[in-house]
JSON list of C-alpha atoms in Angstrom, two decimals:
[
{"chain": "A", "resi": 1, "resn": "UNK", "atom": "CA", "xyz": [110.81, 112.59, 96.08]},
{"chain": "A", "resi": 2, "resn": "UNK", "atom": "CA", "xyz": [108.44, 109.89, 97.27]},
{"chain": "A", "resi": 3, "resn": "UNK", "atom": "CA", "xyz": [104.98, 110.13, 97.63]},
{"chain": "A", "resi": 4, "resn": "UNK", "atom": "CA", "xyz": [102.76, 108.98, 100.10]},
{"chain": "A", "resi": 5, "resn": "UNK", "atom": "CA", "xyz": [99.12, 107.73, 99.15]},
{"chain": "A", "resi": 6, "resn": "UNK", "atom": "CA", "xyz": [96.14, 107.72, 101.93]},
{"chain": "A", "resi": 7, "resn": "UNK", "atom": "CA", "xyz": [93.27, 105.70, 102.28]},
{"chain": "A", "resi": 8, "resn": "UNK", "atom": "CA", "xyz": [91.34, 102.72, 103.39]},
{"chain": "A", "resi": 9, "resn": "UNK", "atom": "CA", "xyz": [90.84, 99.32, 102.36]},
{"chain": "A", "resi": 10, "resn": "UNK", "atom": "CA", "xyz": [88.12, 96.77, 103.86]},
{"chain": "A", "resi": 11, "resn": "UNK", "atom": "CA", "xyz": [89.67, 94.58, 106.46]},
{"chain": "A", "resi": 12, "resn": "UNK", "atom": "CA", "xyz": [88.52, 91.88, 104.22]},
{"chain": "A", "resi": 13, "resn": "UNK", "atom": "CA", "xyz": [90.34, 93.00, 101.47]},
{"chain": "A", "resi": 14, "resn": "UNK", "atom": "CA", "xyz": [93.87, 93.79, 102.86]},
{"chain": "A", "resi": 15, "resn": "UNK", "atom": "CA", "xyz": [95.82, 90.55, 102.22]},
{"chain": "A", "resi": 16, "resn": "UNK", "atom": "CA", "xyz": [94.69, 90.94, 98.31]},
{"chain": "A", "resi": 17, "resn": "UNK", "atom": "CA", "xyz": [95.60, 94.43, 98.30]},
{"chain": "A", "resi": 18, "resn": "UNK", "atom": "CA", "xyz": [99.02, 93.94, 99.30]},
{"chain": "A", "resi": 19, "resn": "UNK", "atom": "CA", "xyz": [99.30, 90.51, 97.27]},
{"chain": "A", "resi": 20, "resn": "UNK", "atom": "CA", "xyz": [98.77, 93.19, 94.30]},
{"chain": "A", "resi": 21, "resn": "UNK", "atom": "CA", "xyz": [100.68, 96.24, 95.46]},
{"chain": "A", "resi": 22, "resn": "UNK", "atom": "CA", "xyz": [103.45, 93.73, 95.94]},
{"chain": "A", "resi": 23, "resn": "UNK", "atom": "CA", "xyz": [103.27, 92.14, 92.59]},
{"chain": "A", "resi": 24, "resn": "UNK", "atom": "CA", "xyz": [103.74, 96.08, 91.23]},
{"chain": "A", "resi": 25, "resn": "UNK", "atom": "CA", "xyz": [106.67, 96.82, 93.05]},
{"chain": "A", "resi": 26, "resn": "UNK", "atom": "CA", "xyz": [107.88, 93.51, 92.26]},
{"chain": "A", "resi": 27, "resn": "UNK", "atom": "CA", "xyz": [108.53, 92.09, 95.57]},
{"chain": "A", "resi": 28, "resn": "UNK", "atom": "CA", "xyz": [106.79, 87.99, 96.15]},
{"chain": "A", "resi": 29, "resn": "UNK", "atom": "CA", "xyz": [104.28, 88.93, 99.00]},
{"chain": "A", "resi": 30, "resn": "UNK", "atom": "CA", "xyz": [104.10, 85.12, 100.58]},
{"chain": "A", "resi": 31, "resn": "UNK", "atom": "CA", "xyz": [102.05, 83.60, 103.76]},
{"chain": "A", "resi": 32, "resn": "UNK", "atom": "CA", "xyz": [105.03, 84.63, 105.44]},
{"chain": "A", "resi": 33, "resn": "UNK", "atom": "CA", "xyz": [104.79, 88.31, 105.33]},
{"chain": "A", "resi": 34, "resn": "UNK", "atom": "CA", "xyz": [100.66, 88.01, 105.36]},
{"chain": "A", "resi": 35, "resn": "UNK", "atom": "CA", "xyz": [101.11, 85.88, 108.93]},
{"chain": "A", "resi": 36, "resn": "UNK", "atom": "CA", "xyz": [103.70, 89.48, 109.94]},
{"chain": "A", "resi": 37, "resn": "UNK", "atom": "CA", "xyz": [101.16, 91.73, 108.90]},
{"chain": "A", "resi": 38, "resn": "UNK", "atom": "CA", "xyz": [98.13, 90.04, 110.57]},
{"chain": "A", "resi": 39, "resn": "UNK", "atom": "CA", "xyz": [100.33, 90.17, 113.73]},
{"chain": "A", "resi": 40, "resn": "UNK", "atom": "CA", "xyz": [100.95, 93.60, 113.59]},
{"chain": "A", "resi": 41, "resn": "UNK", "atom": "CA", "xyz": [98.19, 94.88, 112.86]},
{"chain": "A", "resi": 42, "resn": "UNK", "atom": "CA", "xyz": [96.39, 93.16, 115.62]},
{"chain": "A", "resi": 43, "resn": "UNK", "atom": "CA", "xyz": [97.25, 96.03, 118.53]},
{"chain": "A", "resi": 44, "resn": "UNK", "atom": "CA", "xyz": [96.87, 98.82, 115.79]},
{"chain": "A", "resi": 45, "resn": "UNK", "atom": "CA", "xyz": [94.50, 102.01, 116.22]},
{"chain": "A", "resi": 46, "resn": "UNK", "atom": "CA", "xyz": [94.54, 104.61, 112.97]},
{"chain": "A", "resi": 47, "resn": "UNK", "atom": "CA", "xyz": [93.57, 107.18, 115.97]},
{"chain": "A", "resi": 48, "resn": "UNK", "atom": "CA", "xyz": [96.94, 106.55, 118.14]},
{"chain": "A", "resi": 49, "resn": "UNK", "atom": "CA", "xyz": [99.87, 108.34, 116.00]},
{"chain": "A", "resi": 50, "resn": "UNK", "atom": "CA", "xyz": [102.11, 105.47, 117.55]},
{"chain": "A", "resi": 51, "resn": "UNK", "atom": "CA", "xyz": [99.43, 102.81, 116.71]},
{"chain": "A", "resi": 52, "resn": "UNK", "atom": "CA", "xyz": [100.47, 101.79, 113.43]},
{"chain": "A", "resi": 53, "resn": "UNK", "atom": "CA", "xyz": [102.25, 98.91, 111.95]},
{"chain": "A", "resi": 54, "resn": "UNK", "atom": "CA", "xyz": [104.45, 99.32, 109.43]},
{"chain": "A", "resi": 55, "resn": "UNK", "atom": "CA", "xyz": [105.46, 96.40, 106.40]},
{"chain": "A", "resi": 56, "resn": "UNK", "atom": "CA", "xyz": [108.41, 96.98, 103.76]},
{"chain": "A", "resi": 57, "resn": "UNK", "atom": "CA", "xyz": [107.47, 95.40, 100.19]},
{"chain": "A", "resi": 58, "resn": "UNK", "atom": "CA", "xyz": [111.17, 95.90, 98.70]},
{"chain": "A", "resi": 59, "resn": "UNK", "atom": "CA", "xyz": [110.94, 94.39, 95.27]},
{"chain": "A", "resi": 60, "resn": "UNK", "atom": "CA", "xyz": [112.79, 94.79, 92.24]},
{"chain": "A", "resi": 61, "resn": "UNK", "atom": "CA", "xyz": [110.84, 97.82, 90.88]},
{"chain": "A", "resi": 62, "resn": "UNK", "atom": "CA", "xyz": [110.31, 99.66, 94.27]},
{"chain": "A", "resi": 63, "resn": "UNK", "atom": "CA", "xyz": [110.64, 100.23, 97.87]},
{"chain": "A", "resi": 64, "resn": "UNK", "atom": "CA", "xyz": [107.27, 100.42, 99.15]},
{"chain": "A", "resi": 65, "resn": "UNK", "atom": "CA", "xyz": [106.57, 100.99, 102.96]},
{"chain": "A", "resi": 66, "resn": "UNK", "atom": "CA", "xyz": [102.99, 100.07, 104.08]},
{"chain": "A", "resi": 67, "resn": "UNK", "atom": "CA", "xyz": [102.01, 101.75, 107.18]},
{"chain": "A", "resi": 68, "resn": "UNK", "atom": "CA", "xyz": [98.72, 99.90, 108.36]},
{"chain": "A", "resi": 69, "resn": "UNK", "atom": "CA", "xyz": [96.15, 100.32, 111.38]},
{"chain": "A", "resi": 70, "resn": "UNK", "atom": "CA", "xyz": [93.05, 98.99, 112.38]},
{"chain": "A", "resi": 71, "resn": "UNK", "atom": "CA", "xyz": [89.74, 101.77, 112.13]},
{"chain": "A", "resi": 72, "resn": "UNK", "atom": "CA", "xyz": [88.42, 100.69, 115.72]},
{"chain": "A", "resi": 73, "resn": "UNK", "atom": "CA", "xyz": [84.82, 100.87, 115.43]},
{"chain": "A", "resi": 74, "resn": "UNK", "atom": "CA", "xyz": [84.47, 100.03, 111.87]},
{"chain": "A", "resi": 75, "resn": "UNK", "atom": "CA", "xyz": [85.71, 97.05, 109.38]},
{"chain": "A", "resi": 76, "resn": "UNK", "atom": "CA", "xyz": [88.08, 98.84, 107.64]},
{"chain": "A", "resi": 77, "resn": "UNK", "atom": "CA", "xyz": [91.83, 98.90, 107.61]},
{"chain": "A", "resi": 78, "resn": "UNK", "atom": "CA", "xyz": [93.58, 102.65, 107.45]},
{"chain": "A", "resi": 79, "resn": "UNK", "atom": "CA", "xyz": [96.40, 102.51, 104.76]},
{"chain": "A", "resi": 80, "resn": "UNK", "atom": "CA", "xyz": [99.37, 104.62, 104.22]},
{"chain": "A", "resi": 81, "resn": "UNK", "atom": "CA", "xyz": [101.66, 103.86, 101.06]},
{"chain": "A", "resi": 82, "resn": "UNK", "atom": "CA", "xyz": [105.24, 105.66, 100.36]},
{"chain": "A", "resi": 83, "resn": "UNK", "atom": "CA", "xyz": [107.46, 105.19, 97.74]},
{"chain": "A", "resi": 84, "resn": "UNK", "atom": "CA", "xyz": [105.29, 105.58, 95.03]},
{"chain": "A", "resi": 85, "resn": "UNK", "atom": "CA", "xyz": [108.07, 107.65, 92.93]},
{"chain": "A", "resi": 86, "resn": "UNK", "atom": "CA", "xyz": [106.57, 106.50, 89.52]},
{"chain": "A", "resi": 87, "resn": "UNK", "atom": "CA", "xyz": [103.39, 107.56, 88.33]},
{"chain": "A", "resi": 88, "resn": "UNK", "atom": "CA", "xyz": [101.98, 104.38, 86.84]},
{"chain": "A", "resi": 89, "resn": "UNK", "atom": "CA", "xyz": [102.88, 102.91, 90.00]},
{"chain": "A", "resi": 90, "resn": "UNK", "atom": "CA", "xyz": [101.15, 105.31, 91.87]},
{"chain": "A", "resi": 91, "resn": "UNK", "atom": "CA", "xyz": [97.93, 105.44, 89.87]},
{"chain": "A", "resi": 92, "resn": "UNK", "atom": "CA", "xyz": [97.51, 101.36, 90.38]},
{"chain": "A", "resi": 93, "resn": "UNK", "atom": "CA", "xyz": [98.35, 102.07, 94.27]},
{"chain": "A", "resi": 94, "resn": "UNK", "atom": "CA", "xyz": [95.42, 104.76, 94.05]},
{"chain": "A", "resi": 95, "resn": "UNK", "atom": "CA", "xyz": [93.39, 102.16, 91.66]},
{"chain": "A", "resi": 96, "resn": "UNK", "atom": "CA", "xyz": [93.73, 99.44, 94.53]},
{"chain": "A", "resi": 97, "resn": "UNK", "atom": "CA", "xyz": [92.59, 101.71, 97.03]},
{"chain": "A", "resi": 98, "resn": "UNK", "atom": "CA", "xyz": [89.70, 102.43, 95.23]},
{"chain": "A", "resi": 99, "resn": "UNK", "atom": "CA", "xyz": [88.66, 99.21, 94.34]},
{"chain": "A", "resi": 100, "resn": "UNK", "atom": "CA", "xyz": [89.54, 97.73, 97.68]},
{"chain": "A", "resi": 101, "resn": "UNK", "atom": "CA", "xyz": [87.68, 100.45, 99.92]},
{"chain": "A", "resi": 102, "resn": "UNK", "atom": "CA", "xyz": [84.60, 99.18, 98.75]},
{"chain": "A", "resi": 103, "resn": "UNK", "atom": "CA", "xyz": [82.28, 96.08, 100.30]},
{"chain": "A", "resi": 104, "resn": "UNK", "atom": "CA", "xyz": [81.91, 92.79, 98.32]},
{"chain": "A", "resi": 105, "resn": "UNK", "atom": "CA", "xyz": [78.50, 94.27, 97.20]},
{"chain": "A", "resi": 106, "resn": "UNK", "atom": "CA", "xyz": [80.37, 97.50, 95.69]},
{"chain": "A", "resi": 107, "resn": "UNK", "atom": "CA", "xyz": [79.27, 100.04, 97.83]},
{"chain": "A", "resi": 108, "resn": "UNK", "atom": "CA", "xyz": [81.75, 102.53, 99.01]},
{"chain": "A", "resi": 109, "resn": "UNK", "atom": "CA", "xyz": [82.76, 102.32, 102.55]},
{"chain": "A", "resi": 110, "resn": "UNK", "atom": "CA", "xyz": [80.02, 103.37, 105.31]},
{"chain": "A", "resi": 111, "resn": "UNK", "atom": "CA", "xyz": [80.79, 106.74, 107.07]},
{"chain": "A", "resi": 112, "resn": "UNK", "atom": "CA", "xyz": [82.44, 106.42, 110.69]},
{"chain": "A", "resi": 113, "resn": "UNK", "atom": "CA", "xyz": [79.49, 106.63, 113.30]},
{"chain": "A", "resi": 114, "resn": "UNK", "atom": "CA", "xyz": [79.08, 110.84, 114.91]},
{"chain": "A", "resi": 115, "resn": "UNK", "atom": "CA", "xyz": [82.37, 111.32, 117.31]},
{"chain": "A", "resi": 116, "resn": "UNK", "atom": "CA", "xyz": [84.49, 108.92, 115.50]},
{"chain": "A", "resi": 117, "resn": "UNK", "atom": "CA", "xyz": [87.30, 110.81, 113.93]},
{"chain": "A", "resi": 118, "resn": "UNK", "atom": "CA", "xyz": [87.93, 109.84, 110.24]},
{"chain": "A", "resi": 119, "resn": "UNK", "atom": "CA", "xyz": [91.51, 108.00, 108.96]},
{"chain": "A", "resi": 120, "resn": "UNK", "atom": "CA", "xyz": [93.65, 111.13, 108.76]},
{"chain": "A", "resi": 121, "resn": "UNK", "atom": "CA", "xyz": [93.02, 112.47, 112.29]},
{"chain": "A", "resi": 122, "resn": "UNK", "atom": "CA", "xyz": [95.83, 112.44, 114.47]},
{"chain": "A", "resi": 123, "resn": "UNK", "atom": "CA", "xyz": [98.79, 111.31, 112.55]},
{"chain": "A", "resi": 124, "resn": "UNK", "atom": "CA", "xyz": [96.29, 108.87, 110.42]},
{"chain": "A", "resi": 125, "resn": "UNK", "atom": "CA", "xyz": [96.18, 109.33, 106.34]},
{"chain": "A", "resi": 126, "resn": "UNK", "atom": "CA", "xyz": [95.95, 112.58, 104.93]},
{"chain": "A", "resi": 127, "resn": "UNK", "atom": "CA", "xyz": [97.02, 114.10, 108.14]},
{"chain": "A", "resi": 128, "resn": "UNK", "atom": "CA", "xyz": [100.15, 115.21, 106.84]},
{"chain": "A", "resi": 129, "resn": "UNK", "atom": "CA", "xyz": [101.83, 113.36, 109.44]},
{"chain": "A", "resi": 130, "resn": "UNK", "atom": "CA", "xyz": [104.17, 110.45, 109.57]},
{"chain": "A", "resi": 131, "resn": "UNK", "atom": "CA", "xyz": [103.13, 107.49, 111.98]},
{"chain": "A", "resi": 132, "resn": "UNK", "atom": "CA", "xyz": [105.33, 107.71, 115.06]},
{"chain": "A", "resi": 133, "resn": "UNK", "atom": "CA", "xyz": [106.82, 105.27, 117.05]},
{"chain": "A", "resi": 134, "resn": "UNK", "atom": "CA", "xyz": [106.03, 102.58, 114.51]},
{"chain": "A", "resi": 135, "resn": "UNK", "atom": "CA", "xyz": [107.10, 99.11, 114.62]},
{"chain": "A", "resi": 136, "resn": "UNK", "atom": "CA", "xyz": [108.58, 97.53, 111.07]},
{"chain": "A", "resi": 137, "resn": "UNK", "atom": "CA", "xyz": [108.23, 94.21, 110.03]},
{"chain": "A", "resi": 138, "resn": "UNK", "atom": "CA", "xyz": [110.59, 92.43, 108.05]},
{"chain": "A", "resi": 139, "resn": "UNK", "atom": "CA", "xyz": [110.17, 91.03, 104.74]}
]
């Protein structure tokens, strides 16, 4: 069974996440399907269960499906990754994450302000729940 993976990634740092997720699963993440992305994820909120935006990266080593959504009120981007069915290739997802959650100074990514609710709330990451009513891209 696939996995899913949770987490955050500076806004910043979203098109070279996926550049390298992409480049794991095997799948040539162009300007093409960075131009999709931006657009989708410009009417995104991780808060709304129906506000995500979700990207296939279907390479020759794996299906991945990117669900995406803006954390209104803070620079970060709300990630969701499935398909991780290996375990190397789920370690690097979780590696990328890591890595990419942080500012360019290194420091881990600031705590929402008080009343916010954190990625996983309502259908976000770690919620348990699948995004609904998401739109796909192609690619």
């Amino acid at each position: 069974m696939a996995e899913s993976l949770d987490g955050w990634v500076m806004a910043d740092n979203l098109r070279p996440f996926l550049e390298l997720l992409s480049r794991y699963a095997e799948y040539a993440f162009d300007d093409t399907d960075w131009d999709t992305v931006a657009l989708g994820l410009e009417h995104t909120d991780d808060d709304d269960p129906g506000g995500w935006y979700a990207y296939p990266l279907a390479g020759a080593r794996a299906r991945l499906d990117v669900d995406v959504a803006v954390a209104v009120g803070a620079d970060v981007v709300s990630v969701r990754v499935t398909g991780l069915v290996e375990r190397e290739l789920r370690l690097r997802a979780a590696t990328l994450l890591d890595a990419y959650g942080r500012s360019r100074r290194g420091a881990p990514v600031p705590p929402r302000p008080a009343g916010v609710s954190p990625a996983g709330a309502r259908g976000g990451p770690g919620s348990g729940r699948s995004p609904a009513s998401r739109s796909t891209g192609s690619g």
